[in-house]
Amino acid sequence: MGKDSVVAGCVPSKSGSMEDTPLMRQYQEMKETYKDEVLFFRVGDFYEMFNDDAVEISRLLNLTLTHRGSQPMCGIPYHASKRYIARLLRCGKRVAVCEQVSEPTGKGLTERKVVEVITPGTAVDGDYIEGVANNFLACLFVRGQSAGFAFVDVTTADFFATSWSVSDMEESFSKELGRAHPRELILPESLRRNDTVQRLISLDGGIACSYYPDWNFDAEKSFGRLCAQFGTKNLKSFSLSELSPEVPPAGFLLDYVQKMTITATPHINSIKVYKDSQFVMMDDSSRRNLEIVANLRDGSAQFSLLEVIARTRTAMGRRLLRSWLLYPLRSVGDIKMRQDDVSFFFGNGGMRDDAESLLSSILDVERLAGRIAMERAHAKDLQALRASLDAWIRMAEKLSAAGFGTFELEKAREISALISSSIEEDPSTTFGDGRVVKAGWSSELDGYRDMQENAGRILEEYAAEEQRLTGIQNLRIKVNSISGYYIEITRGKVSQVPPHFIMRRSLTNSDRFTTPRLQEIERQMNEAASRIVETERALFAEIRAKIAAESSYILSVAHKIAYVDVVSALASSAVLNRWVRPVVDDGDVFRVVGGRHPVVEAHLPSGEFVPNDIVVSSAGDGSASFGLITGPNMAGKSTYLRQNALLALMAQIGSYVPAEEAHVGVVDRIFCRVGASDNLARGESTFLVEMTETAYILRGATRKSLVIMDEVGRGTSTEDGLSIAWAVSEYLLNTIQCKTLFATHYHELTRMVHPSLKLMCMDVLEDGDKVVFLRKMKEGASENSYGIHVASLAGIPQTVIKRASEILSSLQDSAGSGSCRIETSTVPDVPPNPRLSVTMPGLFSDEEIVLEEILSVDTDEITPKQALQIIERWKSALSGT
Ligand SMILES: Nc1ncnc2c1ncn2[C@@H]1O[C@H](COP(=O)(O)OP(=O)(O)OP(=O)(O)O)[C@@H](O)[C@H]1O
């Protein structure tokens, strides 16, 4: 096993000897098996750690490091262990929990066993995982030219797999890591030497990684493992064969989960295999720049799109909404289905209110189902499931009555009835106090309880019975600590004692007897307490197993609840924020009237956000596909760019959008190159990052894509930056022809003329010395950057501002006279009204362009006729005709 592990073994004492006690030998034996884990070794009321574990953990958890003999040790009270384990998991540690499994007798060594290994990706307990996000364990494996990636959330049974070509490792692996955001990643040893993989992992500091020898990822064995898990002969229904790259990592994950949790996971009964082309493709950096599920500042959901639209009431709904945002759809049919359901709630306020209040009383059924299937659920969990199912039944009945589908509720009723009749309403989570199983559920348990609670009455009844049978009226049952229970008969009545009375002791005035029945009552009374615990435990396990057998049904209910939660939440957001249902089709138009940025608007005082329109189309029918946006600093360009990307994304998850009207032709990819951030960790400069991202767009975008570019080229000299921005624009206009919004401070770019290009700018009102940003988009080019004005707003000292204004006017004067070199003089002379493709040398040669196009053509998407047209175009490009 490859994870950098602590070396187990006793620490030699100063004299060179090891602490050699039976307890420490037992510890050593266990540590041999759990070398890579922190071993929590139960000793009485403490978990103790020794040797290297103790040294490391005392540092991580800020515990006092002491010694047992010569060995370093530290400990934590067992009742506080969850808090410490949670902290260790956050540090990427794995914890093996070793319990005492036999009662300490005072003689000999207590038996101990590792009952669970908790790792960041296999933790099940609610104390260790985030409620509103999935807790994924992922595995990447490379075979030949294909990489397979699988990830599973043990707590919810969400199991996914996908694959890509090794040549796409950089893009695909970073995208999947960013999207799934696994807490733990498993890799084969061979990938330790893969620079790309290692670099991408190191950029995501939070993942706990472990490495296993490559032979563990055997395709045949994994295939068998998956079939066994899903109860199928093959994996055809999951679109998998033995050769599929997804199989080895998926199979390995199941083995790993089983090994760590030491329980079966029957609730994981299917896997969703997807191709990236089913969803709107978005690279990791575009997703981060758009702040969809997390903000760029601190990575939390605050100020993200998720925060604005997450009016969901359940953790399941929140997780589903998150995954919708990360996987927007491309199929118009699927989008419309979601839209119809959002519309149902949008138009039905009463149903929205009902759903909201019922959903508020529903707990995390998905995770409850997981805990029940993995035998981790306690009685309170079952009651939580019952309450949730009851709320779901009420909601589903209302939904059906209102025409929102039909639901299979019989099983939900059965499960709910089983729990209400068998489990106490407010049960204990442990078995010690006998408050788990309801009275009346089991006559055996009732008998023990009766015995415990009514011992006096039972003895009195028995005494009365014997009095009647023997005719000895003063027969008494008494108890003392030495003899226990006995029947006392006065001397005068001893001759009436029947044969089943067994003599215990003879005293001066009386004799003491017992009977088989009295012995039995006594035995039962003594055993009642422990029997109650045992019987409750067995009955509870039986009830839980019955419910676990319905895991698939419960999970399907959980998915329906999550779905209703998301569509009703989207409808609530739409009503509250005045969003509209967009027209979504397979066309090429992106047209929005009165569009708003959902997040900026939500954080501005009501009515302050200025709505803006947009129309771009990649139909190639003479309408503009490319909006070149200029405008002063602070005018609202970036907001406008992002708002339109977010609008497209919201439309494609099936949501309403913040606008008065919207028509969205589905896009296949969204690229968002905004701002520039250094990535010193990668050894890349700001400009290099900017160019890498730009190159990625030029290689990856298709005519169906939406490209958002903000200030491309600003990270280098004006001449270089302008030339690059110009050539990139040309390439997008002439070669890719996708819908593009391109914001720039290079006013020279507005000299470009192209039938698919339109100039747009943010309106500004100049009032003497004052500048008012109207935030309104209008057609045309902006005349001024007002950079100095913004610098002044930012608090740059007035002397500097004054000097900057002087320099600016002298630069502007000399630009007129030609005596001073200024930025615009470096722009190539552009003849009036030129076709761009012939006015500027492109960034790439014709051969490179054709090669790029060949590589990016999606042969599944184009018709034979389109293919011939493309070849024709390549021919003329290469022959220069
Ligand atoms: N349509 C709008 N209505 C109201 N406020 C807006 C609008 N658009 C942008 N703003 C606000 O204006 C400020 C500047 O916006 P933004 O960053 O988009 O400007 P910019 O033109 O991209 O600036 P720069 O060129 O300096 O980067 C932001 O604080 C934003 O909240």
Short mmCIF file of N, CA and C in Angstrom, two decimals, residues 32-90:
data_model
loop_
_atom_site.label_atom_id
_atom_site.label_comp_id
_atom_site.label_asym_id
_atom_site.label_seq_id
_atom_site.Cartn_x
_atom_site.Cartn_y
_atom_site.Cartn_z
N GLU A 32 0.15 -3.61 12.79
CA GLU A 32 0.73 -4.25 11.60
C GLU A 32 -0.27 -4.24 10.45
N THR A 33 -1.55 -4.49 10.79
CA THR A 33 -2.59 -4.52 9.75
C THR A 33 -3.00 -3.11 9.33
N TYR A 34 -2.96 -2.20 10.27
CA TYR A 34 -3.43 -0.84 9.96
C TYR A 34 -2.28 0.15 10.01
N LYS A 35 -1.33 -0.11 9.12
CA LYS A 35 -0.13 0.74 9.09
C LYS A 35 -0.43 2.14 8.60
N ASP A 36 -1.38 2.24 7.65
CA ASP A 36 -1.63 3.54 7.03
C ASP A 36 -2.67 4.36 7.78
N GLU A 37 -3.22 3.79 8.83
CA GLU A 37 -4.27 4.49 9.57
C GLU A 37 -3.76 4.93 10.93
N VAL A 38 -4.47 5.91 11.49
CA VAL A 38 -4.23 6.25 12.89
C VAL A 38 -5.05 5.24 13.68
N LEU A 39 -4.39 4.49 14.55
CA LEU A 39 -5.13 3.45 15.28
C LEU A 39 -5.65 4.01 16.61
N PHE A 40 -6.99 4.12 16.70
CA PHE A 40 -7.63 4.53 17.95
C PHE A 40 -7.86 3.26 18.76
N PHE A 41 -7.02 3.05 19.78
CA PHE A 41 -6.99 1.78 20.51
C PHE A 41 -7.74 1.96 21.83
N ARG A 42 -8.89 1.30 21.95
CA ARG A 42 -9.76 1.53 23.12
C ARG A 42 -9.19 0.87 24.36
N VAL A 43 -8.96 1.68 25.37
CA VAL A 43 -8.55 1.16 26.67
C VAL A 43 -9.47 1.81 27.70
N GLY A 44 -10.44 1.04 28.19
CA GLY A 44 -11.41 1.59 29.14
C GLY A 44 -12.21 2.70 28.51
N ASP A 45 -12.20 3.86 29.15
CA ASP A 45 -12.99 4.98 28.64
C ASP A 45 -12.21 5.87 27.68
N PHE A 46 -11.05 5.40 27.25
CA PHE A 46 -10.21 6.22 26.36
C PHE A 46 -9.86 5.49 25.07
N TYR A 47 -9.61 6.29 24.03
CA TYR A 47 -8.91 5.76 22.85
C TYR A 47 -7.47 6.22 23.02
N GLU A 48 -6.55 5.26 22.95
CA GLU A 48 -5.16 5.64 23.11
C GLU A 48 -4.41 5.46 21.81
N MET A 49 -3.42 6.32 21.60
CA MET A 49 -2.55 6.21 20.42
C MET A 49 -1.12 6.12 20.90
N PHE A 50 -0.33 5.36 20.18
CA PHE A 50 1.04 5.14 20.63
C PHE A 50 2.04 5.48 19.53
N ASN A 51 3.29 5.59 19.97
CA ASN A 51 4.44 5.70 19.07
C ASN A 51 4.25 6.84 18.05
N ASP A 52 4.51 6.55 16.77
CA ASP A 52 4.48 7.62 15.77
C ASP A 52 3.09 8.25 15.65
N ASP A 53 2.05 7.40 15.78
CA ASP A 53 0.68 7.93 15.75
C ASP A 53 0.53 8.98 16.84
N ALA A 54 1.00 8.64 18.03
CA ALA A 54 0.83 9.55 19.17
C ALA A 54 1.55 10.86 18.92
N VAL A 55 2.76 10.77 18.38
CA VAL A 55 3.56 11.98 18.16
C VAL A 55 2.84 12.88 17.15
N GLU A 56 2.38 12.27 16.04
CA GLU A 56 1.75 13.07 14.99
C GLU A 56 0.39 13.62 15.44
N ILE A 57 -0.40 12.74 16.05
CA ILE A 57 -1.77 13.14 16.38
C ILE A 57 -1.79 14.15 17.53
N SER A 58 -0.87 14.00 18.48
CA SER A 58 -0.86 14.98 19.57
C SER A 58 -0.56 16.36 18.99
N ARG A 59 0.25 16.39 17.93
CA ARG A 59 0.55 17.68 17.30
C ARG A 59 -0.67 18.21 16.55
N LEU A 60 -1.29 17.32 15.76
CA LEU A 60 -2.44 17.76 14.95
C LEU A 60 -3.64 18.17 15.80
N LEU A 61 -3.85 17.44 16.90
CA LEU A 61 -5.04 17.71 17.71
C LEU A 61 -4.74 18.51 18.97
N ASN A 62 -3.49 18.90 19.07
CA ASN A 62 -3.09 19.69 20.23
C ASN A 62 -3.36 18.94 21.55
N LEU A 63 -2.92 17.68 21.62
CA LEU A 63 -3.12 16.86 22.81
C LEU A 63 -1.80 16.76 23.57
N THR A 64 -1.91 16.44 24.84
CA THR A 64 -0.68 16.28 25.61
C THR A 64 -0.04 14.95 25.26
N LEU A 65 1.24 14.99 24.95
CA LEU A 65 1.97 13.76 24.62
C LEU A 65 2.60 13.24 25.91
N THR A 66 2.22 12.02 26.30
CA THR A 66 2.82 11.44 27.50
C THR A 66 3.55 10.16 27.10
N HIS A 67 3.88 9.33 28.07
CA HIS A 67 4.57 8.08 27.77
C HIS A 67 4.00 6.93 28.57
N ARG A 68 3.92 5.78 27.95
CA ARG A 68 3.62 4.54 28.68
C ARG A 68 4.95 3.80 28.67
N GLY A 69 5.57 3.76 29.81
CA GLY A 69 6.94 3.24 29.84
C GLY A 69 7.77 4.17 29.00
N SER A 70 8.39 3.64 27.99
CA SER A 70 9.22 4.50 27.14
C SER A 70 8.50 4.92 25.88
N GLN A 71 7.24 4.48 25.74
CA GLN A 71 6.59 4.74 24.45
C GLN A 71 5.72 6.00 24.49
N PRO A 72 5.87 6.84 23.45
CA PRO A 72 5.02 8.03 23.38
C PRO A 72 3.57 7.61 23.28
N MET A 73 2.72 8.28 23.99
CA MET A 73 1.29 7.99 23.86
C MET A 73 0.46 9.24 24.12
N CYS A 74 -0.75 9.25 23.54
CA CYS A 74 -1.72 10.28 23.88
C CYS A 74 -3.09 9.64 23.83
N GLY A 75 -4.07 10.30 24.40
CA GLY A 75 -5.39 9.67 24.45
C GLY A 75 -6.50 10.69 24.41
N ILE A 76 -7.68 10.19 24.02
CA ILE A 76 -8.87 11.06 24.06
C ILE A 76 -10.02 10.27 24.68
N PRO A 77 -10.89 10.95 25.43
CA PRO A 77 -12.02 10.24 26.01
C PRO A 77 -12.93 9.70 24.90
N TYR A 78 -13.42 8.48 25.05
CA TYR A 78 -14.18 7.85 23.96
C TYR A 78 -15.43 8.65 23.60
N HIS A 79 -16.05 9.30 24.63
CA HIS A 79 -17.31 10.01 24.33
C HIS A 79 -17.07 11.27 23.52
N ALA A 80 -15.81 11.72 23.45
CA ALA A 80 -15.53 12.94 22.67
C ALA A 80 -14.86 12.59 21.34
N SER A 81 -14.83 11.31 21.02
CA SER A 81 -13.99 10.89 19.88
C SER A 81 -14.45 11.48 18.55
N LYS A 82 -15.78 11.66 18.37
CA LYS A 82 -16.27 12.10 17.06
C LYS A 82 -15.66 13.45 16.66
N ARG A 83 -15.58 14.31 17.64
CA ARG A 83 -15.04 15.64 17.36
C ARG A 83 -13.60 15.54 16.85
N TYR A 84 -12.82 14.66 17.50
CA TYR A 84 -11.42 14.52 17.10
C TYR A 84 -11.29 13.80 15.77
N ILE A 85 -12.13 12.79 15.58
CA ILE A 85 -12.05 12.06 14.30
C ILE A 85 -12.40 13.02 13.15
N ALA A 86 -13.43 13.85 13.37
CA ALA A 86 -13.82 14.80 12.32
C ALA A 86 -12.63 15.70 11.96
N ARG A 87 -11.88 16.14 12.98
CA ARG A 87 -10.73 17.01 12.70
C ARG A 87 -9.65 16.26 11.93
N LEU A 88 -9.43 15.00 12.31
CA LEU A 88 -8.40 14.22 11.61
C LEU A 88 -8.81 13.98 10.16
N LEU A 89 -10.10 13.74 9.93
CA LEU A 89 -10.55 13.51 8.55
C LEU A 89 -10.32 14.77 7.72
N ARG A 90 -10.56 15.92 8.35
CA ARG A 90 -10.32 17.17 7.61
C ARG A 90 -8.85 17.33 7.26
#
